PDB file of N, CA and C in Angstrom:
ATOM      1  N   TRP A 234       0.625 -12.735  20.265  1.00 80.00           N
ATOM      2  CA  TRP A 234      -0.482 -11.937  20.976  1.00 80.00           C
ATOM      3  C   TRP A 234      -0.654 -13.056  22.087  1.00 80.00           C
ATOM      4  N   TYR A 235      -0.335 -14.237  21.416  1.00 76.00           N
ATOM      5  CA  TYR A 235      -0.765 -15.333  22.369  1.00 76.00           C
ATOM      6  C   TYR A 235      -0.208 -15.296  23.516  1.00 76.00           C
ATOM      7  N   MET A 236       1.395 -15.707  23.304  1.00 75.00           N
ATOM      8  CA  MET A 236       2.544 -15.600  23.988  1.00 75.00           C
ATOM      9  C   MET A 236       2.142 -14.445  25.052  1.00 75.00           C
ATOM     10  N   THR A 237       1.787 -13.319  25.419  1.00 78.00           N
ATOM     11  CA  THR A 237       2.229 -12.308  25.650  1.00 78.00           C
ATOM     12  C   THR A 237       0.884 -12.780  26.400  1.00 78.00           C
ATOM     13  N   ARG A 238      -0.021 -13.388  26.748  1.00 83.00           N
ATOM     14  CA  ARG A 238      -1.238 -13.510  27.226  1.00 83.00           C
ATOM     15  C   ARG A 238      -0.651 -13.861  28.350  1.00 83.00           C
ATOM     16  N   LYS A 239      -1.800 -13.037  29.823  1.00 80.00           N
ATOM     17  CA  LYS A 239      -1.351 -13.416  31.294  1.00 80.00           C
ATOM     18  C   LYS A 239      -2.348 -14.707  31.460  1.00 80.00           C
ATOM     19  N   ASP A 240      -3.927 -14.601  30.933  1.00 86.00           N
ATOM     20  CA  ASP A 240      -4.612 -15.891  31.453  1.00 86.00           C
ATOM     21  C   ASP A 240      -4.176 -16.728  30.054  1.00 86.00           C
ATOM     22  N   SER A 241      -4.943 -18.050  30.592  1.00 87.00           N
ATOM     23  CA  SER A 241      -4.784 -18.981  29.777  1.00 87.00           C
ATOM     24  C   SER A 241      -6.166 -19.296  28.962  1.00 87.00           C
ATOM     25  N   ILE A 242      -5.752 -19.766  28.034  1.00 89.00           N
ATOM     26  CA  ILE A 242      -7.573 -19.862  27.341  1.00 89.00           C
ATOM     27  C   ILE A 242      -7.113 -22.126  27.570  1.00 89.00           C
ATOM     28  N   GLU A 243      -8.684 -22.142  27.642  1.00 87.00           N
ATOM     29  CA  GLU A 243      -9.058 -23.182  28.165  1.00 87.00           C
ATOM     30  C   GLU A 243      -9.498 -24.154  26.781  1.00 87.00           C
ATOM     31  N   THR A 244     -10.678 -23.465  26.166  1.00 94.00           N
ATOM     32  CA  THR A 244     -11.235 -24.307  25.191  1.00 94.00           C
ATOM     33  C   THR A 244     -10.831 -23.233  23.610  1.00 94.00           C
ATOM     34  N   VAL A 245     -10.720 -24.200  22.293  1.00 95.00           N
ATOM     35  CA  VAL A 245     -10.907 -23.787  21.005  1.00 95.00           C
ATOM     36  C   VAL A 245     -12.167 -22.286  21.014  1.00 95.00           C
ATOM     37  N   SER A 246     -13.428 -22.808  21.815  1.00 94.00           N
ATOM     38  CA  SER A 246     -14.380 -21.807  21.543  1.00 94.00           C
ATOM     39  C   SER A 246     -13.472 -20.652  22.156  1.00 94.00           C
ATOM     40  N   GLN A 247     -12.887 -20.752  23.167  1.00 93.00           N
ATOM     41  CA  GLN A 247     -12.620 -19.487  23.909  1.00 93.00           C
ATOM     42  C   GLN A 247     -11.522 -18.639  23.375  1.00 93.00           C
ATOM     43  N   PHE A 248     -10.243 -19.650  22.727  1.00 94.00           N
ATOM     44  CA  PHE A 248      -9.815 -19.390  21.444  1.00 94.00           C
ATOM     45  C   PHE A 248     -10.094 -18.114  21.007  1.00 94.00           C
ATOM     46  N   PHE A 249     -11.471 -18.817  20.099  1.00 94.00           N
ATOM     47  CA  PHE A 249     -11.723 -17.608  18.837  1.00 94.00           C
ATOM     48  C   PHE A 249     -12.252 -16.463  19.831  1.00 94.00           C
ATOM     49  N   ILE A 250     -13.191 -16.495  20.514  1.00 93.00           N
ATOM     50  CA  ILE A 250     -13.523 -15.407  21.276  1.00 93.00           C
ATOM     51  C   ILE A 250     -12.374 -14.666  21.280  1.00 93.00           C
ATOM     52  N   GLU A 251     -11.802 -15.317  21.710  1.00 93.00           N
ATOM     53  CA  GLU A 251     -10.154 -14.473  22.444  1.00 93.00           C
ATOM     54  C   GLU A 251      -9.872 -13.419  21.058  1.00 93.00           C
ATOM     55  N   LEU A 252      -9.999 -14.657  20.045  1.00 93.00           N
ATOM     56  CA  LEU A 252      -9.223 -13.561  19.575  1.00 93.00           C
ATOM     57  C   LEU A 252      -9.849 -12.677  17.935  1.00 93.00           C
ATOM     58  N   ASP A 253     -11.041 -12.558  18.116  1.00 93.00           N
ATOM     59  CA  ASP A 253     -12.051 -11.667  18.158  1.00 93.00           C
ATOM     60  C   ASP A 253     -11.890 -10.187  19.275  1.00 93.00           C
ATOM     61  N   ARG A 254     -11.949 -10.963  19.491  1.00 92.00           N
ATOM     62  CA  ARG A 254     -11.512  -9.133  20.767  1.00 92.00           C
ATOM     63  C   ARG A 254     -10.327  -9.030  20.426  1.00 92.00           C
ATOM     64  N   GLU A 255      -9.106  -9.237  20.323  1.00 93.00           N
ATOM     65  CA  GLU A 255      -8.148  -8.559  19.651  1.00 93.00           C
ATOM     66  C   GLU A 255      -8.213  -7.669  18.822  1.00 93.00           C
ATOM     67  N   PHE A 256      -8.532  -8.936  17.121  1.00 96.00           N
ATOM     68  CA  PHE A 256      -8.106  -8.482  15.715  1.00 96.00           C
ATOM     69  C   PHE A 256      -9.300  -7.375  15.370  1.00 96.00           C
ATOM     70  N   VAL A 257     -10.870  -8.102  15.440  1.00 95.00           N
ATOM     71  CA  VAL A 257     -11.862  -8.054  14.494  1.00 95.00           C
ATOM     72  C   VAL A 257     -12.292  -6.060  15.567  1.00 95.00           C
ATOM     73  N   PRO A 258     -12.373  -5.725  14.697  1.00 94.00           N
ATOM     74  CA  PRO A 258     -13.237  -4.260  15.060  1.00 94.00           C
ATOM     75  C   PRO A 258     -14.524  -4.247  15.276  1.00 94.00           C
ATOM     76  N   ALA A 259     -14.474  -3.098  16.633  1.00 93.00           N
ATOM     77  CA  ALA A 259     -15.798  -3.059  17.306  1.00 93.00           C
ATOM     78  C   ALA A 259     -17.103  -2.968  16.441  1.00 93.00           C
ATOM     79  N   ASP A 260     -16.423  -2.033  15.488  1.00 95.00           N
ATOM     80  CA  ASP A 260     -17.561  -1.743  14.449  1.00 95.00           C
ATOM     81  C   ASP A 260     -17.751  -2.389  13.153  1.00 95.00           C
ATOM     82  N   LEU A 261     -17.510  -3.634  12.425  1.00 96.00           N
ATOM     83  CA  LEU A 261     -17.145  -3.942  12.397  1.00 96.00           C
ATOM     84  C   LEU A 261     -18.607  -4.701  10.945  1.00 96.00           C
ATOM     85  N   GLN A 262     -19.374  -4.533  12.420  1.00 94.00           N
ATOM     86  CA  GLN A 262     -21.061  -4.813  11.764  1.00 94.00           C
ATOM     87  C   GLN A 262     -21.411  -4.204  11.242  1.00 94.00           C
ATOM     88  N   GLN A 263     -21.146  -3.188  11.548  1.00 95.00           N
ATOM     89  CA  GLN A 263     -21.684  -1.518  11.361  1.00 95.00           C
ATOM     90  C   GLN A 263     -21.100  -1.134   9.857  1.00 95.00           C
ATOM     91  N   ARG A 264     -19.418  -1.367   9.740  1.00 97.00           N
ATOM     92  CA  ARG A 264     -19.039  -1.477   7.961  1.00 97.00           C
ATOM     93  C   ARG A 264     -19.469  -1.672   7.405  1.00 97.00           C
ATOM     94  N   LEU A 265     -20.094  -3.466   7.874  1.00 97.00           N
ATOM     95  CA  LEU A 265     -20.324  -4.180   6.581  1.00 97.00           C
ATOM     96  C   LEU A 265     -21.538  -3.461   6.337  1.00 97.00           C
ATOM     97  N   ARG A 266     -22.739  -3.462   6.802  1.00 95.00           N
ATOM     98  CA  ARG A 266     -23.598  -3.065   6.615  1.00 95.00           C
ATOM     99  C   ARG A 266     -24.009  -1.499   6.429  1.00 95.00           C
ATOM    100  N   ASP A 267     -23.117  -0.931   6.363  1.00 96.00           N
ATOM    101  CA  ASP A 267     -23.395   0.548   6.128  1.00 96.00           C
ATOM    102  C   ASP A 267     -22.323   0.166   4.786  1.00 96.00           C
ATOM    103  N   GLU A 268     -21.370  -0.801   4.350  1.00 97.00           N
ATOM    104  CA  GLU A 268     -20.620  -1.285   3.018  1.00 97.00           C
ATOM    105  C   GLU A 268     -21.787  -1.669   1.899  1.00 97.00           C
ATOM    106  N   ILE A 269     -22.621  -2.193   2.259  1.00 95.00           N
ATOM    107  CA  ILE A 269     -23.466  -2.905   1.966  1.00 95.00           C
ATOM    108  C   ILE A 269     -24.901  -2.148   1.209  1.00 95.00           C
ATOM    109  N   ASN A 270     -25.348  -1.387   2.403  1.00 93.00           N
ATOM    110  CA  ASN A 270     -26.687  -0.258   2.016  1.00 93.00           C
ATOM    111  C   ASN A 270     -25.785   0.949   0.666  1.00 93.00           C
ATOM    112  N   ASN A 271     -24.482   0.803   0.334  1.00 96.00           N
ATOM    113  CA  ASN A 271     -23.900   2.140  -0.101  1.00 96.00           C
ATOM    114  C   ASN A 271     -23.573   1.425  -0.883  1.00 96.00           C
ATOM    115  N   LEU A 272     -23.239   0.144  -1.311  1.00 97.00           N
ATOM    116  CA  LEU A 272     -22.835  -0.667  -2.697  1.00 97.00           C
ATOM    117  C   LEU A 272     -23.488  -0.061  -3.917  1.00 97.00           C
ATOM    118  N   ARG A 273     -23.228   0.199  -4.822  1.00 97.00           N
ATOM    119  CA  ARG A 273     -23.669   0.655  -6.244  1.00 97.00           C
ATOM    120  C   ARG A 273     -23.275  -0.445  -7.175  1.00 97.00           C
ATOM    121  N   GLN A 274     -24.219  -1.249  -8.679  1.00 95.00           N
ATOM    122  CA  GLN A 274     -23.859  -1.164  -9.182  1.00 95.00           C
ATOM    123  C   GLN A 274     -22.380  -0.359  -9.867  1.00 95.00           C
ATOM    124  N   LYS A 275     -22.740   0.721 -10.217  1.00 95.00           N
ATOM    125  CA  LYS A 275     -22.073   1.884 -11.186  1.00 95.00           C
ATOM    126  C   LYS A 275     -21.086   1.758 -10.704  1.00 95.00           C
ATOM    127  N   ASP A 276     -20.445   1.181  -8.720  1.00 93.00           N
ATOM    128  CA  ASP A 276     -19.220   1.623  -8.626  1.00 93.00           C
ATOM    129  C   ASP A 276     -18.906   0.187  -9.083  1.00 93.00           C
ATOM    130  N   CYS A 277     -18.846  -1.105  -9.538  1.00 95.00           N
ATOM    131  CA  CYS A 277     -18.537  -2.110  -9.787  1.00 95.00           C
ATOM    132  C   CYS A 277     -18.351  -2.142 -11.224  1.00 95.00           C
ATOM    133  N   LYS A 278     -17.226  -3.321 -11.467  1.00 96.00           N
ATOM    134  CA  LYS A 278     -16.609  -3.354 -12.877  1.00 96.00           C
ATOM    135  C   LYS A 278     -17.661  -4.038 -13.944  1.00 96.00           C
ATOM    136  N   ASN A 279     -18.770  -4.783 -13.466  1.00 97.00           N
ATOM    137  CA  ASN A 279     -20.091  -4.964 -13.913  1.00 97.00           C
ATOM    138  C   ASN A 279     -21.255  -6.215 -12.975  1.00 97.00           C
ATOM    139  N   LEU A 280     -21.944  -6.700 -13.449  1.00 97.00           N
ATOM    140  CA  LEU A 280     -23.085  -6.753 -12.886  1.00 97.00           C
ATOM    141  C   LEU A 280     -22.542  -8.109 -11.664  1.00 97.00           C
ATOM    142  N   ALA A 281     -21.612  -9.183 -13.056  1.00 98.00           N
ATOM    143  CA  ALA A 281     -20.782 -10.796 -11.835  1.00 98.00           C
ATOM    144  C   ALA A 281     -20.231  -9.781 -10.800  1.00 98.00           C
ATOM    145  N   ASP A 282     -19.247  -8.425 -10.663  1.00 98.00           N
ATOM    146  CA  ASP A 282     -18.785  -7.942  -9.908  1.00 98.00           C
ATOM    147  C   ASP A 282     -19.906  -7.480  -9.057  1.00 98.00           C
ATOM    148  N   TYR A 283     -20.333  -6.368  -9.175  1.00 97.00           N
ATOM    149  CA  TYR A 283     -21.314  -5.780  -7.955  1.00 97.00           C
ATOM    150  C   TYR A 283     -21.794  -7.467  -6.678  1.00 97.00           C
ATOM    151  N   ILE A 284     -22.816  -8.535  -7.998  1.00 97.00           N
ATOM    152  CA  ILE A 284     -22.907  -9.648  -7.220  1.00 97.00           C
ATOM    153  C   ILE A 284     -22.528 -10.172  -6.097  1.00 97.00           C
ATOM    154  N   ALA A 285     -20.764 -10.609  -6.482  1.00 97.00           N
ATOM    155  CA  ALA A 285     -19.909 -10.791  -5.774  1.00 97.00           C
ATOM    156  C   ALA A 285     -19.725 -10.208  -4.510  1.00 97.00           C
ATOM    157  N   ARG A 286     -19.855  -9.199  -4.776  1.00 97.00           N
ATOM    158  CA  ARG A 286     -19.527  -8.568  -3.902  1.00 97.00           C
ATOM    159  C   ARG A 286     -20.246  -8.332  -3.135  1.00 97.00           C
ATOM    160  N   PHE A 287     -21.554  -8.130  -3.429  1.00 95.00           N
ATOM    161  CA  PHE A 287     -22.659  -8.378  -2.644  1.00 95.00           C
ATOM    162  C   PHE A 287     -22.860  -9.445  -1.544  1.00 95.00           C
ATOM    163  N   ARG A 288     -22.793 -10.397  -1.878  1.00 95.00           N
ATOM    164  CA  ARG A 288     -23.294 -11.848  -1.691  1.00 95.00           C
ATOM    165  C   ARG A 288     -21.257 -12.056  -0.358  1.00 95.00           C
ATOM    166  N   GLN A 289     -20.700 -11.793  -0.822  1.00 96.00           N
ATOM    167  CA  GLN A 289     -19.595 -12.280  -0.377  1.00 96.00           C
ATOM    168  C   GLN A 289     -19.436 -11.152   0.843  1.00 96.00           C
ATOM    169  N   LEU A 290     -20.412  -9.501   1.311  1.00 96.00           N
ATOM    170  CA  LEU A 290     -20.815  -9.013   2.760  1.00 96.00           C
ATOM    171  C   LEU A 290     -21.989  -9.759   2.505  1.00 96.00           C
ATOM    172  N   ASN A 291     -22.848 -10.191   2.334  1.00 93.00           N
ATOM    173  CA  ASN A 291     -24.064 -10.905   3.026  1.00 93.00           C
ATOM    174  C   ASN A 291     -23.645 -11.747   3.662  1.00 93.00           C
ATOM    175  N   LEU A 292     -22.071 -12.225   3.238  1.00 93.00           N
ATOM    176  CA  LEU A 292     -21.862 -13.728   4.361  1.00 93.00           C
ATOM    177  C   LEU A 292     -21.458 -13.681   5.390  1.00 93.00           C
ATOM    178  N   GLN A 293     -20.548 -12.188   5.144  1.00 94.00           N
ATOM    179  CA  GLN A 293     -20.122 -11.385   6.701  1.00 94.00           C
ATOM    180  C   GLN A 293     -20.724 -10.597   7.451  1.00 94.00           C
ATOM    181  N   ILE A 294     -22.311 -10.962   7.546  1.00 94.00           N
ATOM    182  CA  ILE A 294     -22.983  -9.747   8.081  1.00 94.00           C
ATOM    183  C   ILE A 294     -23.954 -10.545   9.116  1.00 94.00           C
ATOM    184  N   LYS A 295     -23.580 -10.865  10.407  1.00 90.00           N
ATOM    185  CA  LYS A 295     -23.993 -11.916  11.434  1.00 90.00           C
ATOM    186  C   LYS A 295     -25.827 -10.680  11.428  1.00 90.00           C
ATOM    187  N   GLY A 296     -26.488 -11.894  11.693  1.00 85.00           N
ATOM    188  CA  GLY A 296     -27.618 -11.441  12.562  1.00 85.00           C
ATOM    189  C   GLY A 296     -28.769 -10.838  11.285  1.00 85.00           C
ATOM    190  N   MET A 297     -28.217 -11.013   9.948  1.00 79.00           N
ATOM    191  CA  MET A 297     -29.515 -10.497   9.165  1.00 79.00           C
ATOM    192  C   MET A 297     -30.618 -11.012   8.963  1.00 79.00           C
ATOM    193  N   ASN A 298     -31.895 -10.463   9.063  1.00 76.00           N
ATOM    194  CA  ASN A 298     -32.880 -11.936   8.252  1.00 76.00           C
ATOM    195  C   ASN A 298     -32.786 -11.506   7.133  1.00 76.00           C
ATOM    196  N   GLU A 299     -34.435 -12.381   7.022  1.00 75.00           N
ATOM    197  CA  GLU A 299     -34.233 -12.900   5.390  1.00 75.00           C
ATOM    198  C   GLU A 299     -34.587 -11.433   4.305  1.00 75.00           C
ATOM    199  N   ILE A 300     -35.092 -10.201   4.982  1.00 70.00           N
ATOM    200  CA  ILE A 300     -35.953  -9.110   4.160  1.00 70.00           C
ATOM    201  C   ILE A 300     -35.017  -8.238   3.830  1.00 70.00           C
ATOM    202  N   ASP A 301     -33.631  -8.359   4.738  1.00 72.00           N
ATOM    203  CA  ASP A 301     -32.350  -8.031   5.349  1.00 72.00           C
ATOM    204  C   ASP A 301     -31.872  -8.503   3.894  1.00 72.00           C
ATOM    205  N   LYS A 302     -32.159  -9.223   3.935  1.00 67.00           N
ATOM    206  CA  LYS A 302     -30.615 -10.011   2.790  1.00 67.00           C
ATOM    207  C   LYS A 302     -31.401  -9.370   1.148  1.00 67.00           C
ATOM    208  N   ILE A 303     -32.353  -9.402   1.036  1.00 66.00           N
ATOM    209  CA  ILE A 303     -32.786  -9.409  -0.498  1.00 66.00           C
ATOM    210  C   ILE A 303     -32.912  -7.997  -0.558  1.00 66.00           C
TER     211      ILE A 303
END
């Protein structure tokens, strides 16, 4: 991907922006929010598994306010 680009990348931050554009699905944040909203303890092996999955999703979701995190 990087080698086939026509435009040069000047900074590390620009590199990460372009990397996200290329490889991160445009609807990723909505998918993560849907997944956390649909997460149920009964779908997990045990409570620890549920909590771990909840925390993992919570860390990936950008711009979630404190009330939504609870």
